[in-house]
Structures are given as C-alpha cells and as structure tokens.
Amino acid sequence: MMVVIYQTLKIIAKIGLKLFYPFKVQKSQKYFKTPGPLILISNHPNTLIDPLFVASSFYGRLSFLANASLFKNPLLGHILRLFYCIRIERKQDNDGQVVNNEEAFEQANRHLREGGAIYIAPEGTSIKGKKLLPFKTGTARIAKSAFMGLAKGQDLHILPVGITYRNPSFFGTEVAIMAGEPISIRKNWNIISQNGFEGIRKFTQILEDTIKNLIIHCDSEKEEDLLDRLIEIGSNSKKLKVGRWYEKAKNWSDELKMLREKSPEQFEDLHKKVNDYFTKCKNLGVSDYGVAKKHKRGLMVSSILLALGFPLFLLGLITHLIPIGLLVWISRHYNKYVEYEATIQLVGGILFLPFFYFLQVKITSLFLVGYGPIYMLLMTIGMGLLAIFYSRRLKKIEERWAVVNKDVASLEKLRKQLVGDYLTAYK
C-alpha cells in the first residue's frame, strides 16, 4: 500500500514541478537508471523542491535522509514518512548539543545493503543562491559503512546531481538538472579506507568538487549579483532555450571567476557599470526587458490580443481565488525563511488544488447532471492554466509599455556597451 501511495505522490509531484518549473533541461538522464545500492546526492538551494526533482527523475523508489525538525509538523511529518524519509538530527536544531544519528545511519545502511537507493543533501542545510556550502562527511561515512557490509563482488555507487535555478522562488523560472557519472565506492576504496578520518575527508572533497562542476557556483554575493544581472541582460537580448541558458550562464560564471582573479580592477569596473545601469533603470521606472524591446514591433497588436483574453484571465483568477489566497496567507504568516517560499507554493498547490477541485465537482453535481460537473472542472483547470500564461505575458507587456515616450537613449547606449564588450565576447 505504501508503494502505491509513493508512486501516486511521485506522479503528482511530477505534474506540480512541470507546472511550477515549465522551463527545465535535464541531461544524462540515463544515469537515473543506475541500479542499487545507490546514494543520490545534490546541492540544496531550494529546500523540499530539490529532493522532489531528484525523486521524480529517479526510476525507482527513493528513501531520504531528512532534517528531523521537519517532522515536528504533524502533517509534514506524515508526508515525509510516505516518502520513506529517515530522520537526521542536526546540531543547529539541538542548541549546538551533540547529536546521535547512529540509528538513522544503520537504517540507511540496511536499506543500501538490500539494494535500495537513498537521497542525501551533503550540505546539511538549504541556502538560497548560486553557491555550494562545504559538504558534511555523513555521505562518505554511510557509503563506507554500507560498502563494508555488502557481499563480496558487490559495489555501491554515488550518483551526483547538480540543480541550478535561475531564481528558485520565482514561478516559471528556468531550472537545469545535471546528473554526473556514478562514482564507484570500490574504485575509490583506496582513498576512503585511509587511516583515521583522513580518507573520509578526502572522499567528501571529491564529492563536493564533483557537484560544484555540475552547477553554477559563485564565490561571493557580489559575483552572484553580477552574474544574475548579466544573465538577465543576455536573456533579454536573445531568447535562449533553457539548455542554452544554462550553458551560457555557466560560461559567464567561469569567465567572471577568471576576470576577478586575473584583473580585479576590471571585475570591479564591470560590476560598477552593470550596477549603474540597473540603478538608472530603476530610477526611470523601466526594466532591462523594456529597454531591450523598446524598438520591437507588435506592442499594440499584443496588447489588443491580451485585452481580449482579460475576461478569461479574470475568470481563471476568480475560480482559483480560494486556494491561491490560502497559499499566500500561509506564506505571509508562517514562512520565516525565503528558502521555503517555493516549497510552500508548490507543496501547498499539490495538497490544496486536488481538494479544491474535488469540492467543486461535488458542489456543481448538485446543480448539473451527467458530465456537467466534469466539463466544469476541465474548464476551471483550463482557465487556471490560461491565467498562468496570461500573467507572464501581461508582465512583459507592462514592461514594454513602461519605456514608451521615455528617453532611454543613454540606457540603450550603456546596455549596448555591456552586451558588446562583455556578453558577446564570452560566447
């Protein structure tokens, strides 16, 4: 029964992720078919969304090492148990006191020895942004212990997965999921089995470096801020498919690192120019997208078509006002951490929307006969999807109208210089 519930929740999670993150690229998908015993690891910028992406990509059933504090919420704790989560205590959740996770580690070992698969976030916590925290040694310790308990000739692999979001909390943002080649414990045993704790530390560093190569990692907030703004300028200059966006962003990230190391003055100059450009945009009340598309034709036609679709958008918004309003209320009153924003929206939507649609069918069945309630349900879902598409288009149109009748010549000149001198140079 638990397996059926797990597979059902997995399908629902896939649908939710597809709606929330429609622009996704996934490479080396064949690695997600690696047989157990297997440990899957990834970076952790987006709380519960990261393991959902890994679980929905993995072919089989996946268990998770999960922060014990998450189990304090009865509803969330029940959901985590349905996903076969194993509680892990952390010092920061226990007032810095020593914690004992031997039972959890042994549970993970048993699962791996039986040929199972486990997901671990080696950073130990979730932090928003394009950065990787130093890895904890738990993954290497579990891998070593589990491997020693395997039958002769068996191997244990670790599958590294890099997850990069353009903006993890933004509905409809781009996301890239990159799976690396599985790492054999047998082939790395000479490193892991070194005397004392040194082997564990060395292997942990190998895992950290592997994940770092699969994601976009920035060494400082200044570098991340500069990269995000260059990505925005580059994406608005030429529409990029999500795969191309990831490749360009990673290339720009590497170039910025080299620029900072070889010519700190030039790096600071670039940061100042980009910062000045966006500050001037803000002061004038325009966006980079508006500046980039100022001379693009079709604004009036697009606006008319958008206006014609406004009644349907309004209807889609009204019909979903209750679940959307409830999610906004929960986020504002109970969410203390920005990292959980996307989790609340996505998981809340997965929980509330099916219940909302069920109630709608029940209520409409009191007034309509036959397939009437089903038709109403399909119309409601369709208008909800239309409202999502409409809201994205509306924002773009608003940004284009904002530059009409405004003198943005100086901004266009500065933008052209940034594109020509930096973005085009780093193809």
XYZ file of C-alpha atoms in Angstrom, residues 18-391:
374
model
C 6.141 20.691 -14.528
C 3.639 23.491 -13.862
C 5.827 25.422 -11.420
C 9.068 24.974 -13.388
C 7.958 24.573 -17.036
C 11.365 25.533 -18.450
C 13.528 22.585 -17.436
C 16.530 20.880 -19.003
C 17.738 17.510 -17.816
C 20.968 15.940 -19.058
C 22.454 12.446 -18.685
C 19.054 11.053 -17.744
C 20.395 7.522 -18.311
C 22.299 7.801 -15.029
C 18.998 7.961 -13.136
C 18.543 4.298 -14.099
C 21.655 3.246 -12.162
C 20.724 0.151 -10.108
C 21.106 -0.015 -6.345
C 22.675 0.013 -3.929
C 22.849 3.705 -4.747
C 23.238 7.027 -2.942
C 21.996 10.087 -4.809
C 23.402 13.450 -3.736
C 22.769 17.012 -4.879
C 23.254 20.629 -3.920
C 20.425 22.065 -1.837
C 19.321 25.630 -2.749
C 15.556 25.095 -2.644
C 14.541 23.029 0.429
C 12.000 20.276 -0.381
C 11.930 21.070 -4.107
C 15.437 19.654 -4.651
C 14.684 16.113 -3.405
C 11.384 16.193 -5.316
C 13.291 16.873 -8.548
C 15.728 14.039 -7.812
C 12.964 11.613 -6.800
C 10.812 12.407 -9.839
C 13.840 11.857 -12.116
C 14.926 8.582 -10.493
C 13.427 5.433 -11.986
C 12.855 3.570 -8.711
C 11.761 4.143 -5.130
C 13.931 6.531 -3.190
C 14.405 6.997 0.540
C 15.642 10.272 2.012
C 17.758 11.468 4.880
C 15.643 14.363 6.178
C 16.123 17.074 8.773
C 14.475 15.862 11.995
C 12.980 19.315 12.672
C 10.717 18.877 9.635
C 8.951 16.014 11.411
C 7.750 18.356 14.182
C 4.878 19.455 11.948
C 2.379 16.540 12.117
C 1.097 16.934 8.537
C 4.553 17.423 7.003
C 5.928 14.597 9.122
C 3.245 12.251 7.811
C 4.041 13.223 4.205
C 7.761 12.691 4.808
C 7.092 9.197 6.131
C 5.088 8.411 2.989
C 8.258 9.314 1.063
C 10.295 6.873 3.228
C 12.267 9.625 4.967
C 14.856 8.832 7.649
C 15.198 11.370 10.488
C 18.600 13.026 10.873
C 19.370 15.224 13.883
C 21.492 18.358 13.371
C 23.474 20.336 15.966
C 21.927 23.635 14.860
C 18.470 22.219 15.635
C 19.584 20.924 19.025
C 21.116 24.094 20.538
C 24.560 23.008 19.398
C 24.454 19.857 21.561
C 25.993 16.601 20.418
C 23.501 14.505 18.439
C 23.345 10.763 17.943
C 22.428 9.586 14.444
C 23.751 6.040 14.745
C 20.253 4.549 14.476
C 19.494 6.632 11.369
C 22.827 5.670 9.787
C 22.178 1.990 10.486
C 18.716 2.289 8.949
C 20.300 3.815 5.848
C 22.924 1.050 5.772
C 20.285 -1.681 5.909
C 18.385 -0.065 3.057
C 21.528 0.125 0.907
C 22.600 -3.428 1.696
C 19.204 -4.588 0.450
C 19.920 -2.879 -2.884
C 17.913 0.275 -2.163
C 18.549 3.907 -3.056
C 18.873 6.895 -0.713
C 18.952 10.648 -1.330
C 21.268 12.818 0.764
C 21.914 16.567 0.651
C 25.554 16.649 1.876
C 25.473 20.393 2.629
C 23.254 19.570 5.593
C 21.064 22.621 5.120
C 19.379 24.606 2.377
C 20.602 28.047 1.372
C 19.198 30.115 -1.469
C 21.530 31.234 -4.216
C 24.169 30.014 -6.630
C 26.623 28.762 -4.056
C 27.684 25.457 -2.565
C 28.291 25.055 1.155
C 31.065 22.750 2.405
C 29.888 19.134 2.467
C 29.313 17.230 5.700
C 31.075 13.873 5.966
C 27.889 11.852 6.577
C 27.549 10.698 2.955
C 31.081 9.284 2.841
C 30.648 7.636 6.260
C 27.391 5.956 5.241
C 28.885 4.860 1.914
C 31.926 3.346 3.656
C 29.877 1.530 6.274
C 27.322 0.209 3.764
C 30.012 -0.959 1.331
C 31.767 -2.924 4.066
C 28.514 -4.793 4.689
C 27.938 -5.771 1.051
C 28.533 -9.247 -0.304
C 31.861 -9.905 -1.983
C 31.919 -8.561 -5.548
C 29.097 -6.077 -4.969
C 29.605 -2.352 -5.497
C 27.946 0.781 -4.200
C 27.652 3.903 -6.345
C 27.038 7.566 -5.593
C 25.105 9.497 -8.240
C 25.932 13.244 -8.192
C 23.138 15.597 -9.328
C 23.581 19.337 -9.835
C 20.473 21.541 -9.678
C 20.661 25.133 -10.910
C 17.714 27.541 -10.710
C 17.681 30.939 -12.311
C 15.525 32.097 -9.413
C 14.311 29.220 -7.201
C 11.396 31.140 -5.671
C 10.064 32.523 -8.953
C 7.091 30.765 -10.541
C 8.039 29.737 -14.090
C 11.801 30.108 -13.682
C 14.388 28.078 -15.578
C 15.986 25.057 -13.913
C 18.772 22.749 -15.076
C 19.223 19.250 -13.618
C 22.605 17.739 -14.451
C 23.429 14.170 -13.480
C 27.086 13.212 -13.354
C 28.645 9.804 -13.911
C 28.039 7.464 -10.939
C 31.017 7.278 -8.573
C 32.110 3.755 -7.647
C 32.979 3.164 -3.993
C 35.026 0.099 -4.944
C 37.200 2.163 -7.317
C 37.696 4.843 -4.638
C 38.209 2.438 -1.753
C 41.920 3.194 -1.529
C 41.001 6.804 -0.706
C 38.042 6.139 1.602
C 39.799 3.445 3.622
C 42.827 5.556 4.536
C 43.753 5.568 8.222
C 41.710 7.615 10.611
C 39.262 10.178 9.313
C 41.532 11.431 6.512
C 40.068 9.136 3.859
C 36.521 10.250 4.661
C 37.549 13.906 4.375
C 39.319 13.371 1.050
C 36.398 11.482 -0.469
C 33.951 14.119 0.810
C 36.017 16.743 -1.001
C 35.814 14.683 -4.204
C 32.019 14.626 -3.899
C 31.909 18.374 -3.259
C 34.118 19.159 -6.271
C 32.003 16.872 -8.483
C 28.761 18.663 -7.596
C 30.450 22.059 -7.963
C 31.311 21.177 -11.579
C 27.660 20.334 -12.304
C 26.180 23.614 -11.053
C 26.765 27.340 -11.321
C 28.743 28.219 -8.206
C 29.624 31.786 -7.208
C 32.320 32.522 -4.640
C 30.718 35.732 -3.335
C 27.431 37.642 -3.241
C 28.944 40.307 -5.488
C 29.857 37.709 -8.107
C 26.385 36.141 -7.909
C 24.663 39.516 -8.183
C 26.774 40.435 -11.208
C 26.166 37.062 -12.870
C 22.384 37.230 -12.321
C 22.234 40.674 -13.917
C 24.397 39.651 -16.864
C 22.153 36.607 -17.366
C 19.135 38.924 -17.369
C 20.704 41.202 -19.969
C 21.830 38.267 -22.100
C 18.445 36.508 -21.964
C 16.590 39.696 -22.876
C 18.956 40.375 -25.764
C 18.319 36.992 -27.347
C 15.712 34.495 -26.234
C 17.519 31.387 -25.030
C 16.135 27.907 -24.614
C 16.705 26.611 -21.116
C 19.596 24.333 -22.127
C 21.375 27.176 -23.897
C 20.651 29.465 -20.942
C 22.439 27.060 -18.579
C 25.446 26.694 -20.887
C 25.828 30.446 -21.340
C 25.321 31.197 -17.653
C 27.944 28.610 -16.658
C 30.343 30.015 -19.245
C 29.808 33.586 -17.987
C 30.307 32.361 -14.420
C 33.666 30.806 -15.324
C 34.720 33.969 -17.162
C 33.812 36.161 -14.191
C 35.964 33.997 -11.910
C 38.908 34.321 -14.289
C 38.315 38.068 -14.618
C 38.250 38.520 -10.835
C 41.444 36.516 -10.369
C 43.457 37.978 -13.272
C 42.142 41.535 -13.276
C 40.307 42.579 -10.085
C 40.145 46.193 -11.313
C 38.342 45.176 -14.499
C 35.961 42.983 -12.479
C 35.096 45.917 -10.205
C 34.653 48.183 -13.222
C 32.223 45.717 -14.808
C 30.294 45.388 -11.562
C 30.034 49.167 -11.285
C 28.815 49.572 -14.882
C 26.174 46.875 -14.513
C 25.063 48.227 -11.135
C 24.850 51.790 -12.531
C 22.789 50.546 -15.479
C 20.202 48.766 -13.323
C 20.097 51.667 -10.847
C 19.295 54.068 -13.702
C 16.608 51.663 -14.966
C 15.024 51.578 -11.514
C 15.138 55.362 -11.123
C 13.449 55.790 -14.508
C 10.833 53.160 -13.707
C 11.787 50.776 -16.506
C 13.222 47.255 -16.740
C 16.021 45.794 -18.812
C 13.448 43.816 -20.788
C 11.625 47.041 -21.660
C 14.834 48.749 -22.769
C 15.860 45.717 -24.848
C 12.465 45.506 -26.604
C 11.766 49.256 -26.990
C 12.063 49.188 -30.782
C 10.471 45.789 -31.257
C 7.248 45.934 -33.264
C 3.912 44.398 -32.374
C 3.319 46.033 -28.984
C -0.114 47.356 -29.928
C -1.227 44.071 -31.507
C -0.008 42.080 -28.500
C -1.800 44.482 -26.155
C -5.095 44.131 -28.039
C -4.872 40.338 -28.024
C -4.061 40.423 -24.312
C -7.028 42.698 -23.663
C -9.338 40.268 -25.473
C -8.153 37.478 -23.187
C -8.579 39.517 -19.988
C -12.124 38.250 -19.183
C -10.917 34.636 -19.305
C -7.882 35.547 -17.173
C -10.155 37.235 -14.633
C -12.432 34.211 -14.567
C -9.461 31.882 -14.067
C -8.228 34.096 -11.236
C -11.621 34.242 -9.529
C -12.190 30.482 -9.746
C -8.810 29.865 -8.066
C -9.028 32.734 -5.571
C -9.622 30.485 -2.548
C -6.633 28.091 -2.917
C -4.303 30.852 -4.145
C -5.389 33.193 -1.349
C -4.878 30.432 1.200
C -1.327 29.767 -0.040
C -0.479 33.488 0.066
C -1.880 33.758 3.599
C 0.129 30.742 4.813
C 3.314 32.047 3.210
C 2.932 35.501 4.774
C 2.022 34.312 8.257
C 4.050 31.144 8.737
C 7.047 31.294 6.415
C 10.081 32.779 8.177
C 12.656 31.720 5.590
C 12.850 32.813 1.954
C 14.213 29.361 1.011
C 10.805 27.823 1.810
C 8.789 30.160 -0.426
C 8.736 27.872 -3.477
C 8.169 24.804 -1.277
C 5.066 26.326 0.299
C 3.681 27.350 -3.083
C 4.358 24.030 -4.792
C 3.577 21.590 -1.978
C 0.592 23.712 -0.931
C -0.698 23.676 -4.502
C -0.274 19.900 -4.716
C -2.253 19.489 -1.482
C -4.944 22.166 -1.878
C -5.799 22.158 -5.580
C -6.942 18.499 -5.839
C -9.102 19.004 -2.741
C -10.448 22.266 -4.187
C -11.297 20.585 -7.500
C -12.939 17.682 -5.648
C -15.176 20.098 -3.746
C -16.037 21.889 -6.976
C -17.198 18.648 -8.598
C -19.278 17.799 -5.535
C -20.920 21.239 -5.440
C -21.583 21.504 -9.189
C -23.078 17.986 -9.164
C -25.933 19.430 -7.071
C -26.912 21.686 -9.964
C -25.677 19.894 -13.062
C -26.405 16.372 -14.262
C -24.458 13.888 -16.342
C -20.996 15.014 -17.357
C -21.734 18.645 -16.485
C -19.533 18.719 -13.334
C -16.640 17.125 -15.258
C -16.936 19.701 -18.047
C -16.960 22.487 -15.438
C -13.867 21.008 -13.795
C -11.981 20.841 -17.112
C -12.977 24.441 -17.866
C -11.757 25.577 -14.432
C -8.397 23.814 -14.851
C -8.068 25.214 -18.390
C -8.787 28.759 -17.233
C -6.270 28.331 -14.406
C -3.539 27.353 -16.881
C -4.576 30.247 -19.132
C -4.305 32.632 -16.179
C -0.714 31.459 -15.572
C 0.225 32.073 -19.211
C -1.642 35.400 -19.254
C 0.074 36.735 -16.129
